[in-house]
Coordinates of C-alpha atoms and ligand atoms in Angstrom, one line a residue:
Chain O
X1 CA -26.3 -4.6 -5.6
X2 CA -28.3 -1.4 -7.4
X3 CA -26.7 1.7 -8.6
X4 CA -26.7 4.2 -12.0
X5 CA -24.3 4.0 -13.8
X6 CA -22.8 6.6 -16.1
X7 CA -23.3 5.8 -19.3
X8 CA -22.5 8.7 -22.0
X9 CA -24.5 12.1 -22.7
X10 CA -28.2 11.2 -21.9
X11 CA -26.9 7.9 -20.7
X12 CA -27.8 6.6 -18.3
X13 CA -28.8 3.2 -17.1
X14 CA -29.9 0.9 -13.9
X15 CA -27.0 -2.5 -13.6
X16 CA -26.1 -4.6 -11.2
X17 CA -22.6 -3.8 -9.3
X18 CA -20.6 -5.2 -6.9
X19 CA -22.0 -3.9 -2.9
X20 CA -19.1 -1.3 -1.5
X21 CA -17.4 -2.2 1.1
X22 CA -14.0 -0.5 3.9
X23 CA -11.1 -0.2 1.7
X24 CA -9.3 3.4 4.5
X25 CA -9.6 3.3 8.0
X26 CA -12.0 6.3 8.1
X27 CA -14.8 5.2 6.2
X28 CA -18.0 4.0 6.6
X29 CA -21.4 1.9 4.6
X30 CA -24.6 3.6 4.1
X31 CA -27.6 2.5 3.2
X32 CA -28.9 5.0 0.8
X33 CA -32.5 6.0 2.6
X34 CA -33.0 8.9 0.3
X35 CA -31.0 11.3 -3.1
X36 CA -32.0 13.4 -5.0
X37 CA -30.2 14.8 -8.3
X38 CA -28.7 17.5 -8.2
X39 CA -28.7 20.9 -11.0
X40 CA -25.4 20.3 -11.2
X41 CA -26.0 16.9 -12.5
X42 CA -28.1 18.0 -15.2
X43 CA -23.9 18.6 -16.6
X44 CA -22.8 15.3 -16.0
X45 CA -26.1 13.6 -17.4
X46 CA -26.1 16.9 -20.2
X47 CA -21.6 15.5 -21.0
X48 CA -20.6 18.4 -20.6
X49 CA -18.8 17.6 -17.5
X50 CA -14.8 16.2 -18.5
X51 CA -13.0 13.1 -16.9
X52 CA -16.7 11.1 -16.1
X53 CA -15.9 7.1 -17.6
X54 CA -19.0 5.1 -19.2
X55 CA -20.1 2.5 -16.1
X56 CA -19.1 5.8 -13.2
X57 CA -21.8 5.8 -10.9
X58 CA -23.4 9.3 -10.3
X59 CA -25.2 10.8 -7.9
X60 CA -24.2 13.2 -4.8
X61 CA -27.1 14.7 -3.0
X62 CA -28.2 11.8 -0.4
X63 CA -28.3 10.8 3.2
X64 CA -29.6 7.0 4.9
X65 CA -28.0 4.4 7.7
X66 CA -24.7 2.9 9.0
X67 CA -24.4 -0.1 8.7
X68 CA -20.6 -0.7 8.5
X69 CA -17.6 1.5 9.4
X70 CA -13.3 1.6 9.1
X71 CA -11.9 0.9 12.8
X72 CA -10.5 4.3 12.9
X73 CA -13.7 6.5 12.8
X74 CA -14.9 7.9 16.3
X75 CA -18.1 9.5 15.9
X76 CA -20.5 7.3 13.9
X77 CA -21.8 3.7 14.6
X78 CA -23.9 1.3 12.9
X79 CA -27.4 3.0 13.2
X80 CA -26.8 6.1 12.5
X81 CA -29.0 8.4 10.8
X82 CA -26.8 11.0 8.6
X83 CA -27.3 13.0 6.0
X84 CA -23.7 13.7 3.9
X85 CA -21.4 16.2 2.2
X86 CA -21.7 16.2 -1.3
X87 CA -18.2 17.8 -0.5
X88 CA -15.5 15.4 1.2
X89 CA -13.1 16.8 3.5
X90 CA -10.4 15.0 5.7
X91 CA -10.7 17.8 8.6
X92 CA -6.8 17.7 8.7
X93 CA -5.2 20.4 6.2
X94 CA -5.3 23.8 6.4
X95 CA -8.3 24.3 4.2
X96 CA -10.2 21.7 6.2
X97 CA -9.4 23.0 9.4
X98 CA -9.5 26.4 8.4
X99 CA -14.0 25.2 7.5
X100 CA -12.6 25.6 3.5
X101 CA -14.3 21.9 3.2
X102 CA -15.0 22.2 -1.3
X103 CA -10.4 23.8 -0.6
X104 CA -9.5 19.9 0.9
X105 CA -5.6 18.8 0.0
X106 CA -6.5 15.1 1.0
X107 CA -9.5 13.7 -0.2
X108 CA -8.9 14.1 -4.3
X109 CA -6.4 11.4 -4.8
X110 CA -7.2 11.9 -8.7
X111 CA -6.1 15.8 -7.6
X112 CA -3.1 15.5 -10.1
X113 CA -5.7 15.7 -13.2
X114 CA -7.0 18.6 -11.7
X115 CA -3.3 20.1 -11.0
X116 CA -3.1 20.4 -15.2
X117 CA -6.6 22.7 -15.5
X118 CA -7.0 24.4 -12.2
X119 CA -3.7 24.9 -10.8
X120 CA -4.1 23.0 -8.0
X121 CA -6.4 20.1 -6.8
X122 CA -9.8 21.2 -5.6
X123 CA -12.0 18.7 -2.4
X124 CA -13.2 15.7 -4.1
X125 CA -17.6 15.4 -4.9
X126 CA -19.2 11.6 -4.8
X127 CA -20.0 10.3 -7.5
X128 CA -19.1 14.1 -9.9
X129 CA -16.7 12.9 -12.7
X130 CA -13.1 11.3 -12.1
X131 CA -11.7 14.9 -11.7
X132 CA -12.8 14.8 -8.9
X133 CA -11.3 12.6 -6.9
X134 CA -13.6 9.4 -9.0
X135 CA -15.5 8.4 -5.7
X136 CA -18.9 6.2 -6.7
X137 CA -22.3 7.9 -6.5
X138 CA -25.3 8.1 -3.5
X139 CA -28.0 6.9 -7.3
X140 CA -27.5 3.3 -5.8
X141 CA -28.0 1.2 -2.4
X142 CA -25.4 1.4 -0.6
X143 CA -22.0 4.3 -1.0
X144 CA -18.4 4.8 0.9
X145 CA -17.9 7.6 2.7
X146 CA -14.6 8.7 3.5
X147 CA -13.1 10.9 6.1
X148 CA -16.7 9.9 7.1
X149 CA -16.8 11.1 10.4
X150 CA -16.5 14.4 8.7
X151 CA -18.8 14.7 6.2
X152 CA -21.8 12.3 7.4
X153 CA -23.6 14.5 9.9
X154 CA -26.3 12.9 11.8
X155 CA -29.7 13.3 11.8
X156 CA -32.1 14.1 14.6
X157 CA -34.2 11.5 15.3
X158 CA -38.3 13.3 13.6
X159 CA -37.4 15.6 11.3
X160 CA -38.4 13.0 7.5
X161 CA -36.1 12.1 5.0
X162 CA -38.0 14.5 2.8
X163 CA -36.4 17.6 5.0
X164 CA -33.5 17.1 5.7
X165 CA -32.5 15.6 2.3
X166 CA -31.3 19.1 0.8
X167 CA -28.9 19.1 3.9
X168 CA -26.7 17.5 1.4
X169 CA -25.9 19.5 -1.1
X170 CA -28.9 22.0 -2.2
X171 CA -29.2 24.7 0.9
X172 CA -25.8 24.5 1.8
X173 CA -25.4 26.1 -1.1
X174 CA -27.8 28.1 -1.9
X175 CA -27.4 29.0 2.6
X176 CA -23.3 30.2 0.8
X177 CA -24.2 31.7 -1.4
X178 CA -25.8 34.3 1.0
X179 CA -24.1 34.5 3.2
X180 CA -21.9 35.4 0.1
X181 CA -23.3 37.9 -0.8
X182 CA -22.1 39.8 2.8
X183 CA -26.7 41.3 2.9
X184 CA -25.7 44.6 5.4
X185 CA -28.9 45.4 6.4
X186 CA -31.4 47.3 4.2
X187 CA -29.6 45.5 1.2
X188 CA -31.6 43.7 -2.0
X189 CA -30.7 40.2 -3.0
X190 CA -31.3 40.1 -6.9
X191 CA -31.3 35.3 -7.3
X192 CA -31.0 34.5 -10.3
X193 CA -32.7 31.2 -11.0
X194 CA -35.6 29.2 -8.7
X195 CA -33.6 25.8 -9.0
X196 CA -33.5 24.6 -6.0
X197 CA -30.0 25.6 -4.9
X198 CA -31.7 28.9 -6.4
X199 CA -34.5 28.5 -3.1
X200 CA -32.5 28.0 -0.7
X201 CA -30.6 30.5 -1.5
X202 CA -33.8 33.0 -1.5
X203 CA -34.8 32.1 2.2
X204 CA -31.3 32.3 3.0
X205 CA -30.1 35.6 2.3
X206 CA -33.6 36.9 4.6
X207 CA -32.8 34.5 7.0
X208 CA -29.5 36.5 6.6
X209 CA -30.8 40.3 7.1
X210 CA -31.9 40.9 3.4
X211 CA -35.1 43.4 3.1
X212 CA -36.1 42.1 -0.2
X213 CA -34.8 39.4 -2.4
X214 CA -35.8 39.3 -6.0
X215 CA -36.0 36.7 -8.2
X216 CA -34.8 35.9 -12.0
X217 CA -36.1 33.4 -14.4
X218 CA -38.1 31.7 -17.1
X219 CA -40.2 29.3 -16.0
X220 CA -43.7 30.6 -14.6
X221 CA -44.0 27.6 -11.4
X222 CA -40.5 27.7 -11.1
X223 CA -40.9 32.2 -10.7
X224 CA -44.9 30.5 -7.8
X225 CA -42.1 28.9 -5.9
X226 CA -40.1 31.6 -5.8
X227 CA -42.6 33.3 -4.3
X228 CA -44.3 31.3 -2.2
X229 CA -41.0 29.5 -0.5
X230 CA -38.9 32.0 -1.6
X231 CA -40.7 35.2 -0.7
X232 CA -39.2 36.7 -3.4
X233 CA -40.1 39.8 -6.0
X234 CA -39.9 38.2 -9.5
X235 CA -39.3 38.9 -13.3
X236 CA -39.5 37.1 -15.9
X237 CA -36.5 37.8 -18.6
X238 CA -38.4 36.2 -21.2
X239 CA -40.6 38.9 -20.4
X240 CA -38.9 41.6 -19.6
X241 CA -34.8 43.0 -19.7
X242 CA -34.3 41.3 -16.6
X243 CA -31.2 44.7 -16.2
X244 CA -33.4 47.6 -17.5
X245 CA -35.9 45.5 -14.4
X246 CA -34.0 45.3 -11.2
X247 CA -33.2 48.6 -11.9
X248 CA -36.7 50.8 -11.7
X249 CA -37.2 47.8 -8.8
X250 CA -34.4 49.3 -6.9
X251 CA -35.1 53.2 -7.2
X252 CA -32.4 52.7 -10.0
X253 CA -30.1 52.1 -7.5
X254 CA -29.4 48.7 -8.5
X255 CA -29.5 45.0 -6.9
X256 CA -26.7 45.5 -3.8
X257 CA -25.8 42.0 -4.5
X258 CA -26.4 39.8 -7.3
X259 CA -26.0 36.0 -6.6
X260 CA -25.9 33.3 -9.3
X261 CA -27.4 29.4 -9.4
X262 CA -27.6 28.9 -12.3
X263 CA -24.1 28.1 -14.0
X264 CA -22.9 26.5 -17.0
X265 CA -25.7 25.6 -19.1
X266 CA -27.2 29.2 -18.8
X267 CA -30.2 30.4 -21.7
X268 CA -28.7 32.8 -23.5
X269 CA -31.3 35.5 -25.0
X270 CA -30.7 36.9 -28.6
X271 CA -27.7 36.6 -31.5
X272 CA -25.7 36.5 -27.3
X273 CA -26.9 33.4 -26.5
X274 CA -26.5 31.3 -30.3
X275 CA -23.6 32.7 -29.8
X276 CA -22.4 31.1 -26.9
X277 CA -24.5 27.7 -27.5
X278 CA -22.6 27.0 -30.3
X279 CA -19.3 27.8 -29.0
X280 CA -20.6 25.5 -26.1
X281 CA -21.2 22.7 -28.9
X282 CA -17.6 22.3 -31.1
X283 CA -17.0 23.3 -27.8
X284 CA -14.9 26.3 -27.8
X285 CA -16.1 27.5 -24.9
X286 CA -17.1 24.5 -22.4
X287 CA -19.9 27.3 -19.8
X288 CA -22.3 29.9 -20.9
X289 CA -22.2 32.9 -19.2
X290 CA -25.4 34.9 -19.6
X291 CA -25.8 35.2 -16.4
X292 CA -22.9 36.2 -15.2
X293 CA -22.3 38.3 -17.6
X294 CA -25.7 39.8 -16.6
X295 CA -25.3 40.4 -13.0
X296 CA -22.0 42.1 -13.8
X297 CA -23.5 44.7 -15.3
X298 CA -26.6 44.3 -13.8
X299 CA -25.4 45.2 -9.9
X300 CA -25.0 48.3 -8.3
X301 CA -21.0 49.9 -8.6
X302 CA -19.5 48.2 -5.6
X303 CA -21.3 45.4 -5.1
X304 CA -20.9 41.3 -4.8
X305 CA -21.2 39.0 -7.1
X306 CA -22.1 35.7 -5.9
X307 CA -21.4 32.0 -8.3
X308 CA -22.7 29.6 -6.6
X309 CA -23.8 28.1 -10.6
X310 CA -20.7 25.8 -11.2
X311 CA -18.8 26.5 -13.9
X312 CA -16.3 23.9 -14.7
X313 CA -13.7 25.0 -17.8
X314 CA -14.0 28.3 -20.1
X315 CA -16.1 31.3 -20.8
X316 CA -15.6 34.5 -23.1
X317 CA -17.1 37.6 -23.4
X318 CA -17.3 38.6 -19.6
X319 CA -18.1 42.1 -19.6
X320 CA -14.7 43.2 -17.7
X321 CA -15.0 47.1 -17.9
X322 CA -18.3 46.9 -16.3
X323 CA -17.2 44.9 -13.4
X324 CA -14.5 46.9 -12.8
X325 CA -14.6 50.0 -13.2
X326 CA -17.6 48.7 -10.9
X327 CA -15.3 47.8 -8.6
X328 CA -17.5 44.7 -8.1
X329 CA -16.1 41.9 -5.8
X330 CA -16.8 38.4 -6.9
X331 CA -17.1 35.7 -4.0
X332 CA -17.5 32.0 -5.5
X333 CA -17.0 28.2 -4.6
X334 CA -18.4 24.9 -4.2
X335 CA -19.4 24.9 -1.0
X336 CA -18.8 23.6 3.0
X337 CA -20.9 21.4 3.2
X338 CA -20.1 19.9 7.1
X339 CA -19.8 24.3 7.9
X340 CA -23.3 24.9 7.6
X341 CA -24.7 20.7 7.5
X342 CA -25.1 21.2 11.7
X343 CA -26.6 24.6 11.4
X344 CA -29.3 23.9 9.2
X345 CA -30.4 20.6 10.8
X346 CA -30.8 23.6 13.5
X347 CA -32.8 25.3 11.6
X348 CA -35.2 22.4 10.5
X349 CA -35.0 21.4 13.8
X350 CA -36.5 24.5 14.8
X351 CA -39.2 24.8 12.1
X352 CA -37.8 27.8 10.9
X353 CA -38.0 25.7 7.2
X354 CA -39.3 23.6 5.4
X355 CA -36.9 21.8 2.7
X356 CA -38.6 19.1 1.1
X357 CA -41.2 22.2 -0.1
X358 CA -38.8 21.8 -2.9
X359 CA -39.6 18.3 -4.3
X360 CA -42.6 18.3 -6.9
X361 CA -42.0 14.6 -8.0
X362 CA -40.8 10.9 -5.5
X363 CA -39.9 8.4 -6.9
X364 CA -37.7 4.7 -6.8
X365 CA -34.3 5.1 -8.4
X366 CA -35.4 2.6 -11.2
X367 CA -36.9 6.0 -12.8
X368 CA -33.6 7.7 -12.8
X369 CA -33.7 8.2 -16.4
X370 CA -37.8 9.5 -16.1
X371 CA -36.3 11.3 -13.3
X372 CA -33.2 13.8 -15.3
X373 CA -36.3 13.9 -18.5
X374 CA -38.5 16.0 -15.8
X375 CA -36.0 18.0 -13.8
X376 CA -33.9 18.4 -17.3
X377 CA -36.8 19.7 -19.2
X378 CA -39.1 21.2 -16.3
X379 CA -41.5 18.7 -17.5
X380 CA -44.5 18.3 -14.8
X381 CA -44.0 21.0 -13.3
X382 CA -40.9 19.1 -12.1
X383 CA -38.9 20.6 -9.1
X384 CA -37.2 18.6 -7.9
X385 CA -37.0 15.1 -7.8
X386 CA -36.1 12.7 -4.8
X387 CA -35.6 9.1 -6.0
X388 CA -35.5 6.1 -3.1
X389 CA -33.1 2.8 -3.3
Chain J
X1 CA 47.6 18.6 -15.2
X2 CA 45.7 21.4 -16.9
X3 CA 42.8 19.1 -17.3
X4 CA 42.2 18.1 -13.6
X5 CA 42.2 21.6 -12.9
X6 CA 39.2 22.7 -15.4
X7 CA 37.6 19.2 -14.0
X8 CA 38.1 20.6 -10.1
X9 CA 36.8 24.1 -10.9
X10 CA 33.5 23.0 -12.5
X11 CA 32.8 20.7 -9.9
X12 CA 33.4 23.7 -7.9
X13 CA 30.9 26.4 -9.1
X14 CA 28.7 22.6 -9.3
X15 CA 29.0 22.1 -5.2
X16 CA 28.6 25.5 -4.8
X17 CA 25.5 26.2 -7.2
X18 CA 23.4 23.2 -5.3
X19 CA 25.2 24.3 -1.3
X20 CA 23.2 27.3 -2.6
X21 CA 19.8 25.0 -3.0
X22 CA 20.0 23.1 -0.3
X23 CA 20.6 25.2 2.6
X24 CA 18.3 28.2 0.2
X25 CA 15.3 27.9 -2.0
X26 CA 16.0 29.5 -5.3
X27 CA 14.2 28.1 -8.4
X28 CA 16.7 24.7 -9.0
X29 CA 14.8 23.9 -12.1
X30 CA 17.7 25.5 -14.4
X31 CA 20.9 25.0 -12.2
X32 CA 18.9 21.5 -12.1
X33 CA 19.5 20.9 -16.1
X34 CA 23.1 22.1 -15.5
X35 CA 24.6 20.5 -13.0
X36 CA 25.2 16.8 -11.0
X37 CA 23.3 16.2 -8.1
X38 CA 25.9 13.7 -7.4
X39 CA 28.6 15.6 -7.6
X40 CA 27.7 18.6 -5.4
X41 CA 26.1 16.2 -3.1
X42 CA 29.2 14.3 -3.4
X43 CA 31.3 18.0 -2.3
X44 CA 29.3 18.8 0.5
X45 CA 29.6 15.7 1.8
X46 CA 33.6 15.5 1.4
X47 CA 33.6 11.9 0.3
X48 CA 34.1 13.2 -3.3
X49 CA 36.2 10.0 -4.6
X50 CA 34.2 6.9 -2.7
X51 CA 31.3 6.2 -5.5
X52 CA 31.5 6.1 -9.2
X53 CA 31.3 8.3 -12.1
X54 CA 31.6 12.1 -10.3
X55 CA 34.1 12.1 -12.6
X56 CA 31.8 11.5 -16.2
X57 CA 29.2 14.0 -14.3
X58 CA 31.5 16.9 -14.9
X59 CA 30.6 16.2 -18.5
X60 CA 27.9 18.2 -18.6
X61 CA 26.7 16.9 -22.3
X62 CA 26.6 13.6 -20.9
X63 CA 24.4 14.7 -18.2
X64 CA 21.5 16.4 -20.3
X65 CA 21.9 13.4 -22.1
X66 CA 21.1 10.9 -19.6
X67 CA 19.2 11.8 -16.5
X68 CA 16.4 12.3 -15.4
X69 CA 16.2 15.5 -12.4
X70 CA 12.7 16.5 -11.2
X71 CA 12.3 18.5 -7.9
X72 CA 8.9 18.8 -6.3
X73 CA 7.8 21.1 -3.1
X74 CA 4.7 20.3 -0.5
X75 CA 3.2 22.3 2.1
X76 CA 2.5 19.4 4.4
X77 CA 0.6 20.7 7.3
X78 CA 2.4 18.8 10.1
X79 CA 5.7 19.7 12.1
X80 CA 8.9 19.4 11.0
X81 CA 9.8 16.6 13.2
X82 CA 6.7 14.2 13.0
X83 CA 8.3 14.4 9.3
X84 CA 11.8 14.0 9.2
X85 CA 10.8 11.5 11.5
X86 CA 8.8 9.1 9.5
X87 CA 11.3 9.9 6.4
X88 CA 14.3 9.1 8.5
X89 CA 13.1 6.3 7.6
X90 CA 13.6 4.8 4.4
X91 CA 11.3 1.4 4.8
X92 CA 8.6 4.4 4.7
X93 CA 8.7 5.1 1.9
X94 CA 6.7 2.2 -0.2
X95 CA 3.5 3.7 1.4
X96 CA 3.1 5.8 -0.7
X97 CA 5.6 6.5 -3.3
X98 CA 4.0 4.2 -6.4
X99 CA 7.1 2.9 -8.2
X100 CA 8.9 1.9 -4.2
X101 CA 8.0 -2.4 -4.3
X102 CA 10.2 -2.2 -0.8
X103 CA 13.4 -0.6 0.7
X104 CA 15.6 -2.5 3.4
X105 CA 17.9 -0.3 6.0
X106 CA 20.8 -2.4 6.5
X107 CA 22.0 0.4 8.4
X108 CA 22.8 3.6 10.3
X109 CA 23.6 4.7 6.7
X110 CA 23.2 2.3 3.9
X111 CA 19.8 0.2 2.9
X112 CA 18.8 -1.5 -0.1
X113 CA 15.8 -0.2 -3.5
X114 CA 13.5 -2.9 -4.7
X115 CA 11.0 -1.0 -7.2
X116 CA 8.9 -2.1 -9.8
X117 CA 9.8 -2.5 -13.5
X118 CA 7.5 -2.7 -16.1
X119 CA 6.7 -6.5 -18.0
X120 CA 6.8 -8.0 -13.5
X121 CA 10.7 -7.0 -13.7
X122 CA 12.2 -5.1 -10.8
X123 CA 15.6 -3.2 -10.1
X124 CA 17.5 -3.5 -7.4
X125 CA 20.3 -0.7 -5.4
X126 CA 22.2 0.2 -3.0
X127 CA 21.9 3.2 -1.6
X128 CA 23.4 5.7 0.9
X129 CA 22.5 8.3 3.2
X130 CA 25.9 10.6 1.9
X131 CA 24.7 13.1 4.6
X132 CA 22.0 13.8 7.4
X133 CA 21.3 17.1 8.9
X134 CA 18.6 16.5 11.6
X135 CA 15.2 17.5 10.9
X136 CA 16.4 19.9 7.8
X137 CA 17.3 17.1 5.0
X138 CA 18.4 14.2 4.1
X139 CA 20.7 13.0 0.9
X140 CA 21.0 10.2 -0.4
X141 CA 23.0 8.4 -4.3
X142 CA 23.1 4.8 -4.9
X143 CA 26.4 3.0 -4.0
X144 CA 28.8 1.1 -6.9
X145 CA 26.6 -1.9 -9.3
X146 CA 23.2 -0.1 -8.9
X147 CA 20.8 -1.3 -11.9
X148 CA 19.5 2.8 -11.9
X149 CA 22.1 5.0 -10.5
X150 CA 20.3 7.9 -8.2
X151 CA 21.0 10.6 -6.5
X152 CA 18.7 13.3 -4.0
X153 CA 17.8 15.1 -1.2
X154 CA 15.0 15.6 1.0
X155 CA 14.8 19.0 2.1
X156 CA 12.0 20.5 5.2
X157 CA 12.1 24.0 6.5
X158 CA 9.2 25.3 8.4
X159 CA 6.6 27.1 7.1
X160 CA 5.8 30.5 8.2
X161 CA 2.7 31.5 9.8
X162 CA 1.8 27.9 11.8
X163 CA 1.2 26.6 8.1
X164 CA 3.3 23.3 8.9
X165 CA 6.2 22.5 6.8
X166 CA 7.6 23.2 3.0
X167 CA 8.8 19.1 2.3
X168 CA 10.6 20.2 -1.2
X169 CA 12.1 16.7 -2.7
X170 CA 15.2 16.6 -6.2
X171 CA 15.3 13.7 -7.0
X172 CA 18.1 13.0 -9.9
X173 CA 18.2 9.5 -12.5
X174 CA 21.3 8.6 -14.1
X175 CA 19.3 6.1 -16.7
X176 CA 21.7 3.8 -18.4
X177 CA 22.0 3.3 -21.9
X178 CA 19.9 1.7 -25.2
X179 CA 16.3 0.3 -25.0
X180 CA 17.3 -0.4 -21.1
X181 CA 17.3 2.7 -20.8
X182 CA 14.0 3.4 -22.1
X183 CA 12.4 0.6 -20.5
X184 CA 12.9 1.9 -16.9
X185 CA 12.9 5.2 -17.8
X186 CA 9.1 4.1 -18.9
X187 CA 9.4 3.0 -14.6
X188 CA 8.6 7.0 -14.3
X189 CA 5.5 7.5 -16.4
X190 CA 5.5 10.0 -19.5
X191 CA 6.0 12.1 -17.2
X192 CA 9.1 11.9 -13.9
X193 CA 7.6 15.4 -12.2
X194 CA 3.7 14.3 -11.9
X195 CA 4.9 11.4 -10.4
X196 CA 6.8 12.5 -8.3
X197 CA 3.8 15.3 -7.6
X198 CA 2.0 12.1 -6.8
X199 CA 4.2 10.7 -4.4
X200 CA 4.2 14.4 -1.9
X201 CA 0.6 14.5 -2.4
X202 CA 0.3 10.7 -1.0
X203 CA 2.9 11.1 1.5
X204 CA 0.9 14.4 2.7
X205 CA -2.5 13.1 3.1
X206 CA -0.9 10.1 5.6
X207 CA 0.4 12.6 7.4
X208 CA -2.2 15.0 7.6
X209 CA -4.9 13.3 7.3
X210 CA -3.3 9.5 8.4
X211 CA -5.0 7.8 5.6
X212 CA -4.0 8.0 1.7
X213 CA -7.0 8.6 -0.3
X214 CA -8.2 5.8 -2.9
X215 CA -11.1 4.3 -5.0
X216 CA -9.7 1.7 -5.7
X217 CA -11.6 -1.3 -5.8
X218 CA -15.2 0.6 -5.0
X219 CA -18.3 -0.5 -7.3
X220 CA -18.6 0.1 -11.1
X221 CA -20.8 -1.1 -13.9
X222 CA -17.5 -1.8 -15.9
X223 CA -17.3 -4.6 -14.3
Ligands
ZN401 ZN1 -25.1 19.8 -5.8
ZN402 ZN1 -9.4 18.6 4.2

């Protein structure tokens, strides 16, 4: 089959590789009908995710059609159209049974590697490095789905692929981020980053009862989407001081919750931004945390920080004094896809939201490299790229 | 006479230490480094003289130089009885213990173990169950003539508030000396703790999820 393999920073190639096969009784094989580049694939593309091996098939946000099932698969059958959670859960461990799927004890065959870095292993993620299990990803014609009865969720007929695809990863991530904001009546939620996850977080914040959503970014096209799709008021942090603007917009109180939909490659401003970039370049600091710093300072006293942008290693110069003295609550983590996907399918089916609006580009799998470049540099007003194998 | 008495008293201390370890949940790494697991298990089983090597292991310095001791605990979201039953049939162990090639049960006490060694070699030994407490503890030790002298125990106890079962494994290997010993040591990897940890993680996967997660045999651009 055809697949996109990673060979090093910014080096991705379309190659011919063997087809996947059933390796375990609870596996299914899917023909990928549509897949997409996620913001966190950019961290892989740029070489910031450790434990990638040359030749790894990447991609973790996808949907498709079941073409084969293992002997222990009970709910799925050949021909089913499904969307698949990017995070893999066994369904049987203490965490999966409490709906905390990204903390699964059993899906990551290389959890021992992670224990060394994180203390405990987490769930595996498709196409997302060997720390996260080393499973082959979705930028391919076919993909193997472990624990398929849990991860692959059937899609009702009549909803086009484009409307369902973001339910694999970006939409549930944004929704969980909004849920983590612990929204109360009258609350204002500030969202850093107007990429797909940020946009879904904005809509989800309203679904969960937010009164106002304020979006922070620097690209006019993305800010326009935040206004139109996300129904947010916007701040361009290159034009105004985001912290001061947020205070003024909220009667001097500050936002009740702040949501990070950016993660480890955030762009800092001025000297601070230069400091992080330099440290990250020589790997003294693995992640750049300007969004985290801004949120800790901008959030109201007693407020909540919800962190959905991905962090992988170490950050420094964190304003802990601000967080501590203001009594902030931090919530974070990889998303629980299997928990949220079914309820989000409902919202799409009843017309509450059209997730396909986040796509600006549709490309064949052969043009994955171009897709990465468009998405990374926001060229041609790129917001999200759908890839067709 | 005097030296014999001394030996006995050391053994007694070891036995007390291990009795408390096996019974309770003390942090045992420091204990492991000081004492002989086999000696303690023998004393517990009351069959001290049957197995070879017990007397020599009372020399703490010798034990330090030659033994490899590992302890590791995992919590598994299944009932004690189910885990005990599965483990008690030693023939099941190679399904999740990667370095084992096979285990054959000979009778209620004795089993024959074959482990993979580097360069397509294998090492073999017979082991006896020296202590078992239903749904709680299984202790074993290799018998005379083993390629690798080893002993260990696995203990099962309920975790609090429905969290399943805490499974603790303690294993001790006495390496033969010299280059052969070095080759055999390789068998247990550079980090035996990690290897036992990985084995236990696979045991947990098998018991909770019914299969062992793997990516071996999947496609990549490396072929
Ligand atoms: Zn993602
Ligand atoms: Zn699980």
